CSV table of C-alpha atoms and ligand atoms in Angstrom, one decimal:
chain,number,residue,atom,x,y,z
A,1,UNK,CA,-55.4,43.2,87.6
A,2,UNK,CA,-54.2,44.2,83.9
A,3,UNK,CA,-56.6,42.5,81.3
A,4,UNK,CA,-54.8,39.5,79.5
A,5,UNK,CA,-54.0,40.3,75.8
A,6,UNK,CA,-52.6,38.7,72.8
A,7,UNK,CA,-50.7,40.3,70.4
A,8,UNK,CA,-50.3,39.5,66.7
A,9,UNK,CA,-47.7,41.3,64.8
A,10,UNK,CA,-45.0,43.9,66.2
A,11,UNK,CA,-45.4,47.4,67.1
A,12,UNK,CA,-42.8,50.4,67.6
A,13,UNK,CA,-41.4,50.7,71.1
A,14,UNK,CA,-43.0,53.7,72.4
A,15,UNK,CA,-46.6,52.0,71.3
A,16,UNK,CA,-45.3,48.4,72.8
A,17,UNK,CA,-44.6,50.0,76.2
A,18,UNK,CA,-47.8,51.4,76.4
A,19,UNK,CA,-49.4,48.2,75.7
A,20,UNK,CA,-47.5,46.3,78.3
A,21,UNK,CA,-48.2,48.9,80.7
A,22,UNK,CA,-52.0,48.5,80.6
A,23,UNK,CA,-52.2,44.9,79.7
A,24,UNK,CA,-50.8,41.4,80.5
A,25,UNK,CA,-49.2,40.3,77.5
A,26,UNK,CA,-50.1,36.5,76.8
A,27,UNK,CA,-47.8,34.9,73.9
A,28,UNK,CA,-49.1,32.6,71.2
A,29,UNK,CA,-47.1,29.7,72.7
A,30,UNK,CA,-48.9,30.0,76.0
A,31,UNK,CA,-52.2,29.5,74.2
A,32,UNK,CA,-51.2,26.3,72.7
A,33,UNK,CA,-49.6,25.0,76.1
A,34,UNK,CA,-51.9,26.3,78.6
A,35,UNK,CA,-55.5,26.5,78.4
A,36,UNK,CA,-56.0,28.4,81.7
A,37,UNK,CA,-53.5,31.0,80.3
A,38,UNK,CA,-55.7,31.1,77.0
A,39,UNK,CA,-58.7,31.7,79.2
A,40,UNK,CA,-57.3,34.8,80.6
A,41,UNK,CA,-57.1,36.4,77.0
A,42,UNK,CA,-59.8,39.5,76.8
A,43,UNK,CA,-58.3,41.4,74.1
A,44,UNK,CA,-56.3,40.8,70.6
A,45,UNK,CA,-54.5,43.6,69.3
A,46,UNK,CA,-53.3,43.1,65.5
A,47,UNK,CA,-52.3,44.9,62.3
A,48,UNK,CA,-54.7,44.9,59.6
A,49,UNK,CA,-52.3,43.2,57.0
A,50,UNK,CA,-52.2,40.2,59.5
A,51,UNK,CA,-54.7,37.4,59.6
A,52,UNK,CA,-56.5,36.8,63.0
A,53,UNK,CA,-57.4,33.0,62.4
A,54,UNK,CA,-60.9,32.0,63.4
A,55,UNK,CA,-59.4,28.9,65.0
A,56,UNK,CA,-57.3,31.2,67.3
A,57,UNK,CA,-60.5,32.8,68.2
A,58,UNK,CA,-62.0,29.7,69.1
A,59,UNK,CA,-59.7,29.0,71.6
A,60,UNK,CA,-60.0,32.3,73.6
A,61,UNK,CA,-63.5,31.6,75.6
A,62,UNK,CA,-62.9,34.9,77.4
A,63,UNK,CA,-62.1,37.2,74.4
A,64,UNK,CA,-64.2,40.6,74.4
A,65,UNK,CA,-62.3,42.8,71.7
A,66,UNK,CA,-60.2,42.3,68.7
A,67,UNK,CA,-58.7,46.2,68.0
A,68,UNK,CA,-56.7,46.2,64.7
A,69,UNK,CA,-54.3,49.0,63.9
A,70,UNK,CA,-55.6,49.5,60.5
A,71,UNK,CA,-58.6,50.4,58.6
A,72,UNK,CA,-59.0,46.9,56.8
A,73,UNK,CA,-60.6,44.2,58.7
A,74,UNK,CA,-60.7,41.4,55.8
A,75,UNK,CA,-58.5,39.1,57.8
A,76,UNK,CA,-60.4,39.2,61.1
A,77,UNK,CA,-63.4,36.4,61.4
A,78,UNK,CA,-66.2,39.1,61.7
A,79,UNK,CA,-68.9,36.8,61.7
A,80,UNK,CA,-67.5,34.7,64.3
A,81,UNK,CA,-66.8,37.5,66.2
A,82,UNK,CA,-70.5,38.8,66.0
A,83,UNK,CA,-71.5,35.5,66.8
A,84,UNK,CA,-70.0,35.5,70.2
A,85,UNK,CA,-70.4,39.2,70.8
A,86,UNK,CA,-66.8,40.2,70.3
A,87,UNK,CA,-66.5,44.0,69.6
A,88,UNK,CA,-64.0,44.5,66.6
A,89,UNK,CA,-62.4,48.1,66.2
A,90,UNK,CA,-60.2,49.6,63.5
A,91,UNK,CA,-58.7,52.8,63.0
A,92,UNK,CA,-60.5,54.7,60.0
A,93,UNK,CA,-59.8,58.2,58.4
A,94,UNK,CA,-56.9,59.1,60.7
A,95,UNK,CA,-55.0,57.2,57.7
A,96,UNK,CA,-56.6,58.7,54.6
A,97,UNK,CA,-54.3,61.4,53.9
A,98,UNK,CA,-51.2,59.0,54.2
A,99,UNK,CA,-52.8,56.4,51.6
A,100,UNK,CA,-54.1,59.3,49.1
A,101,UNK,CA,-50.6,60.7,49.1
A,102,UNK,CA,-49.0,57.5,48.3
A,103,UNK,CA,-51.6,56.8,45.5
A,104,UNK,CA,-51.0,60.1,44.0
A,105,UNK,CA,-47.0,60.0,44.4
A,106,UNK,CA,-47.2,56.4,42.9
A,107,UNK,CA,-49.3,57.4,40.0
A,108,UNK,CA,-47.1,60.4,39.1
A,109,UNK,CA,-44.2,58.2,39.8
A,110,UNK,CA,-45.4,55.5,37.7
A,111,UNK,CA,-46.5,57.9,34.6
A,112,UNK,CA,-43.2,59.9,34.8
A,113,UNK,CA,-41.0,56.7,35.2
A,114,UNK,CA,-39.0,58.6,38.3
A,115,UNK,CA,-37.4,55.3,39.6
A,116,UNK,CA,-36.2,54.9,36.1
A,117,UNK,CA,-35.2,58.5,35.6
A,118,UNK,CA,-33.3,58.2,39.0
A,119,UNK,CA,-31.4,55.1,37.7
A,120,UNK,CA,-30.9,56.6,34.4
A,121,UNK,CA,-28.9,59.6,35.9
A,122,UNK,CA,-26.9,57.5,38.6
A,123,UNK,CA,-25.7,55.1,35.8
A,124,UNK,CA,-24.4,58.2,33.9
A,125,UNK,CA,-26.5,57.8,30.7
A,126,UNK,CA,-27.8,61.5,30.8
A,127,UNK,CA,-24.9,62.8,29.2
A,128,UNK,CA,-25.2,60.4,26.0
A,129,UNK,CA,-28.8,60.7,25.5
A,130,UNK,CA,-31.9,62.4,26.8
A,131,UNK,CA,-34.5,60.2,29.0
A,132,UNK,CA,-37.4,59.1,26.9
A,133,UNK,CA,-40.7,60.9,26.9
A,134,UNK,CA,-43.4,59.9,29.4
A,135,UNK,CA,-47.1,60.4,30.2
A,136,UNK,CA,-48.6,63.5,31.5
A,137,UNK,CA,-51.5,63.3,34.5
A,138,UNK,CA,-53.2,66.4,33.2
A,139,UNK,CA,-56.3,65.8,31.2
A,140,UNK,CA,-56.7,61.9,31.8
A,141,UNK,CA,-59.6,60.0,32.6
A,142,UNK,CA,-58.9,58.5,36.0
A,143,UNK,CA,-61.6,55.7,37.4
A,144,UNK,CA,-61.8,54.8,41.1
A,145,UNK,CA,-62.8,51.6,42.3
A,146,UNK,CA,-64.0,52.1,45.7
A,147,UNK,CA,-64.9,55.7,46.6
A,148,UNK,CA,-64.8,55.6,50.2
A,149,UNK,CA,-62.8,57.5,52.8
A,150,UNK,CA,-59.7,56.9,51.2
A,151,UNK,CA,-61.0,56.7,47.6
A,152,UNK,CA,-62.5,60.2,48.1
A,153,UNK,CA,-59.4,61.5,49.6
A,154,UNK,CA,-57.5,60.6,46.3
A,155,UNK,CA,-60.1,62.1,44.1
A,156,UNK,CA,-60.2,65.4,45.9
A,157,UNK,CA,-56.1,65.6,45.6
A,158,UNK,CA,-56.2,64.1,42.1
A,159,UNK,CA,-59.0,66.9,40.8
A,160,UNK,CA,-56.5,70.0,40.9
A,161,UNK,CA,-54.2,68.1,38.4
A,162,UNK,CA,-57.0,68.6,35.6
A,163,UNK,CA,-58.2,65.0,35.5
A,164,UNK,CA,-61.9,63.8,34.7
A,165,UNK,CA,-63.1,61.6,37.3
A,166,UNK,CA,-65.4,58.5,37.5
A,167,UNK,CA,-66.0,55.9,40.3
A,168,UNK,CA,-67.2,52.3,40.7
A,169,UNK,CA,-68.9,50.8,43.9
A,170,UNK,CA,-72.0,49.3,44.9
A,171,UNK,CA,-73.9,52.5,45.3
A,172,UNK,CA,-74.4,55.5,43.3
A,173,UNK,CA,-73.4,58.2,46.0
A,174,UNK,CA,-75.2,61.1,43.9
A,175,UNK,CA,-71.9,63.1,43.8
A,176,UNK,CA,-70.5,65.3,41.4
A,177,UNK,CA,-68.2,62.8,39.8
A,178,UNK,CA,-69.8,60.1,37.3
A,179,UNK,CA,-70.9,56.7,38.9
A,180,UNK,CA,-70.4,53.5,36.6
A,181,UNK,CA,-71.8,50.6,38.4
A,182,UNK,CA,-69.9,48.2,35.7
A,183,UNK,CA,-66.2,48.0,36.7
A,184,UNK,CA,-65.3,46.9,33.0
A,185,UNK,CA,-67.3,49.8,31.5
A,186,UNK,CA,-65.0,52.3,34.1
A,187,UNK,CA,-62.0,50.8,33.0
A,188,UNK,CA,-62.7,51.1,29.3
A,189,UNK,CA,-63.2,54.8,29.9
A,190,UNK,CA,-60.2,55.2,32.0
A,191,UNK,CA,-56.6,56.0,31.3
A,192,UNK,CA,-55.8,55.2,34.8
A,193,UNK,CA,-57.9,52.8,37.3
A,194,UNK,CA,-57.2,53.3,41.0
A,195,UNK,CA,-58.4,50.6,43.3
A,196,UNK,CA,-59.5,51.5,46.9
A,197,UNK,CA,-62.0,49.3,48.0
A,198,UNK,CA,-62.0,46.8,50.9
A,199,UNK,CA,-60.7,43.2,50.5
A,200,UNK,CA,-62.7,40.1,51.0
A,201,UNK,CA,-64.7,37.7,49.4
A,202,UNK,CA,-67.0,40.3,47.5
A,203,UNK,CA,-64.2,42.1,46.0
A,204,UNK,CA,-62.1,39.3,45.3
A,205,UNK,CA,-60.3,39.4,41.9
A,206,UNK,CA,-62.5,42.1,40.6
A,207,UNK,CA,-59.8,43.4,38.6
A,208,UNK,CA,-59.7,40.5,36.2
A,209,UNK,CA,-58.5,39.8,32.6
A,210,UNK,CA,-61.9,41.4,31.5
A,211,UNK,CA,-61.4,44.6,33.3
A,212,UNK,CA,-57.5,45.0,32.4
A,213,UNK,CA,-58.2,44.4,28.8
A,214,UNK,CA,-60.6,47.0,29.0
A,215,UNK,CA,-58.3,49.4,30.6
A,216,UNK,CA,-56.3,48.7,27.5
A,217,UNK,CA,-52.5,49.6,26.2
A,218,UNK,CA,-52.8,52.9,27.2
A,219,UNK,CA,-54.1,52.2,30.7
A,220,UNK,CA,-52.4,52.5,34.2
A,221,UNK,CA,-53.4,50.3,37.2
A,222,UNK,CA,-52.7,51.6,40.9
A,223,UNK,CA,-53.6,49.4,43.5
A,224,UNK,CA,-53.6,50.8,47.1
A,225,UNK,CA,-56.2,48.4,48.4
A,226,UNK,CA,-55.5,44.6,48.8
A,227,UNK,CA,-54.0,42.3,46.5
A,228,UNK,CA,-56.8,40.0,46.7
A,229,UNK,CA,-59.0,42.3,44.4
A,230,UNK,CA,-56.5,42.0,41.6
A,231,UNK,CA,-55.9,38.8,39.6
A,232,UNK,CA,-52.3,38.7,39.8
A,233,UNK,CA,-52.0,36.1,36.9
A,234,UNK,CA,-54.0,38.2,34.9
A,235,UNK,CA,-52.1,41.4,35.5
A,236,UNK,CA,-48.5,39.8,34.9
A,237,UNK,CA,-49.7,38.6,31.7
A,238,UNK,CA,-51.2,41.9,30.7
A,239,UNK,CA,-48.0,43.6,32.1
A,240,UNK,CA,-45.5,41.1,30.5
A,241,UNK,CA,-47.7,41.5,27.0
A,242,UNK,CA,-48.2,45.2,27.4
A,243,UNK,CA,-51.8,44.8,27.1
A,244,UNK,CA,-51.6,47.5,29.9
A,245,UNK,CA,-49.2,50.5,29.9
A,246,UNK,CA,-48.3,50.0,33.9
A,247,UNK,CA,-49.0,49.2,37.2
A,248,UNK,CA,-48.3,50.7,40.7
A,249,UNK,CA,-48.9,48.2,43.4
A,250,UNK,CA,-48.9,48.7,47.1
A,251,UNK,CA,-50.4,45.5,48.0
A,252,UNK,CA,-50.1,42.0,46.8
A,253,UNK,CA,-51.2,38.3,47.2
A,254,UNK,CA,-49.2,36.4,49.7
A,255,UNK,CA,-47.4,39.7,50.7
A,256,UNK,CA,-44.5,40.2,51.9
A,257,UNK,CA,-43.5,37.1,49.7
A,258,UNK,CA,-45.0,38.4,46.5
A,259,UNK,CA,-44.5,36.9,43.0
A,260,UNK,CA,-41.1,37.3,42.0
A,261,UNK,CA,-42.2,37.6,38.2
A,262,UNK,CA,-43.1,41.3,39.1
A,263,UNK,CA,-39.3,41.8,39.7
A,264,UNK,CA,-38.6,41.5,35.9
A,265,UNK,CA,-40.9,44.0,34.6
A,266,UNK,CA,-40.0,47.5,33.7
A,267,UNK,CA,-43.8,48.8,33.7
A,268,UNK,CA,-44.5,48.1,37.3
A,269,UNK,CA,-43.7,50.2,40.3
A,270,UNK,CA,-43.4,48.0,43.5
A,271,UNK,CA,-44.0,49.0,47.2
A,272,UNK,CA,-43.8,47.3,50.1
A,273,UNK,CA,-47.4,48.2,51.8
A,274,UNK,CA,-46.6,51.6,52.7
A,275,UNK,CA,-50.0,53.4,52.2
A,276,UNK,CA,-50.4,54.4,56.1
A,277,UNK,CA,-46.6,53.9,57.0
A,278,UNK,CA,-45.7,57.8,57.9
A,279,UNK,CA,-44.6,58.4,61.2
A,280,UNK,CA,-47.5,60.8,61.8
A,281,UNK,CA,-50.1,58.5,60.7
A,282,UNK,CA,-48.9,55.5,62.4
A,283,UNK,CA,-48.6,57.7,65.7
A,284,UNK,CA,-52.5,58.4,65.2
A,285,UNK,CA,-53.2,54.7,64.3
A,286,UNK,CA,-52.0,53.6,67.5
A,287,UNK,CA,-53.6,56.3,69.5
A,288,UNK,CA,-57.1,55.4,68.0
A,289,UNK,CA,-56.2,51.7,68.6
A,290,UNK,CA,-55.2,52.0,72.0
A,291,UNK,CA,-58.1,54.4,72.9
A,292,UNK,CA,-60.5,51.8,71.6
A,293,UNK,CA,-59.0,49.2,73.7
A,294,UNK,CA,-59.1,51.9,76.9
A,295,UNK,CA,-62.7,52.7,76.1
A,296,UNK,CA,-63.3,49.1,76.2
A,297,UNK,CA,-61.9,48.3,79.4
A,298,UNK,CA,-62.6,51.3,81.2
A,299,UNK,CA,-66.1,52.0,80.1
A,300,UNK,CA,-67.5,49.1,77.5
A,301,UNK,CA,-67.5,52.0,75.0
A,302,UNK,CA,-65.1,52.0,71.8
A,303,UNK,CA,-64.5,54.9,69.6
A,304,UNK,CA,-64.4,53.1,66.0
A,305,UNK,CA,-66.2,49.8,66.0
A,306,UNK,CA,-66.3,47.8,62.7
A,307,UNK,CA,-69.7,47.1,61.7
A,308,UNK,CA,-70.4,45.4,58.4
B,401,NAP,P1,-64.4,52.2,53.2
B,401,NAP,O1,-64.6,54.0,53.4
B,401,NAP,O2,-65.2,51.6,53.5
B,401,NAP,O3,-64.6,52.6,51.5
B,401,NAP,C1,-64.6,51.3,50.8
B,401,NAP,C2,-65.3,51.6,49.3
B,401,NAP,O4,-65.4,50.5,48.6
B,401,NAP,C3,-66.7,52.3,49.6
B,401,NAP,O5,-66.8,53.3,48.8
B,401,NAP,C4,-67.6,51.1,49.1
B,401,NAP,O6,-68.8,51.8,48.2
B,401,NAP,C5,-66.3,50.3,48.0
B,401,NAP,N1,-66.9,49.0,48.3
B,401,NAP,C6,-67.2,48.2,48.8
B,401,NAP,N2,-67.6,46.9,48.7
B,401,NAP,C7,-67.3,47.1,47.3
B,401,NAP,C8,-67.7,46.2,46.1
B,401,NAP,N3,-68.0,44.8,46.4
B,401,NAP,N4,-67.6,46.5,44.9
B,401,NAP,C9,-67.1,47.8,44.6
B,401,NAP,N5,-67.0,48.5,45.8
B,401,NAP,C10,-67.3,48.2,46.8
B,401,NAP,O7,-62.8,52.2,53.4
B,401,NAP,P2,-61.5,53.0,53.4
B,401,NAP,O8,-61.5,53.6,54.8
B,401,NAP,O9,-61.7,54.1,52.2
B,401,NAP,O10,-60.4,52.0,52.9
B,401,NAP,C11,-60.5,51.2,52.0
B,401,NAP,C12,-59.5,50.3,51.8
B,401,NAP,O11,-58.3,50.5,51.8
B,401,NAP,C13,-59.4,49.0,53.0
B,401,NAP,O12,-60.3,48.2,53.4
B,401,NAP,C14,-58.0,48.6,52.9
B,401,NAP,O13,-57.9,47.4,52.3
B,401,NAP,C15,-57.2,49.4,52.2
B,401,NAP,N6,-56.2,50.2,52.7
B,401,NAP,C16,-54.8,49.9,52.4
B,401,NAP,C17,-53.9,50.7,52.9
B,401,NAP,C18,-52.4,50.5,52.4
B,401,NAP,O14,-51.4,50.7,53.0
B,401,NAP,N7,-52.4,50.2,51.1
B,401,NAP,C19,-54.1,51.3,54.2
B,401,NAP,C20,-55.6,51.7,54.5
B,401,NAP,C21,-56.7,50.8,54.0
B,401,NAP,P3,-70.2,51.1,48.1
B,401,NAP,O15,-70.3,50.4,49.4
B,401,NAP,O16,-71.0,51.7,47.5
B,401,NAP,O17,-69.7,49.7,47.2
B,402,8YV,C1,-51.2,48.7,57.2
B,402,8YV,C2,-53.6,48.6,56.1
B,402,8YV,O1,-51.3,47.4,56.6
B,402,8YV,O2,-54.9,50.0,57.4
B,402,8YV,C3,-55.2,48.9,56.5
B,402,8YV,O3,-56.1,48.4,56.3
B,402,8YV,O4,-53.7,48.0,55.1
B,402,8YV,C4,-52.3,49.6,56.7
B,402,8YV,O5,-52.8,50.8,57.2
B,402,8YV,C5,-51.2,48.0,58.6
B,402,8YV,O6,-52.2,47.4,59.0
B,402,8YV,C6,-50.8,48.9,59.4
B,402,8YV,O7,-50.5,48.4,60.9
């Protein structure tokens, strides 16, 4: 008999057909209607940008594993899972390159104003006057908040551009790059602040008005982590008043329904949470997510368990 599975979010057809071949999908409506159906659910599959509510987990007495298609686990009730002995898996490392590529691409796009330049040409304005000068990446001071798997991949990709790198986190990793325990000081010394730390209560609003003011009018912010790490009111005000030079944002509070005030700002590059969204990377993530589920149900072993 196939194990019962509850799915949160949607997956591409090729992934969906593998899920459906190996599991009996039980819908959320069934959980609400029928406690016996709820009691047949042994696995949850989800995506890291969607919430797994604690109240839902409470209603699934036979739940053994939550497998997320993503590295972040800020929207999974980890403590409840640990108390219940529910295994939680994610998909680390296989997405580092894609997220790092997006961070570097977004940064270059922000500095060189590529969306504006594209619009300039399309609107026929080139023949009237040259496009305004933009900012170089070479020689800039770059601070990375959260130098983990993705942060290091970003740093390694940025180094050949001739930047000076420093990082912030809870621990000095004794690397060649300078460690800065105070985020505001990292921002003060940086031309570019890149955020790549996990979401959750510990990092909530760590990029606040103080940090943005420290970054200053010549400073750029790039966020490929979670919207929750940035105080969006403070960011909107800083962008509007040109107290920072610009921002490139892949993640937002309340996404996908983001604050519409961003749309009116020219100094912000907006992306719809696409850090890991390449064909190759999403396939690798889905493979790892499925291998975790298979490992659990075939032998009680998973490949990439979340441990906090
Ligand atoms: P990771 O390897 O766990 O790295 C996280 C880094 O953040 C670590 O270096 C850690 O260093 C630091 N950190 C943790 N708590 C901190 C705190 N309270 N203050 C400051 N730094 C802290 O994680 P990863 O695999 O690189 O992923 C990072 C995050 O990227 C994910 O959690 C996810 O939210 C986001 N992400 C976004 C996308 C996207 O599509 N935009 C895709 C994938 C991932 P210390 O332990 O020394 O503090
Ligand atoms: C996607 C992510 O949002 O891995 C993460 O933490 O944020 C992303 O890769 C998504 O969860 C893909 O399913």
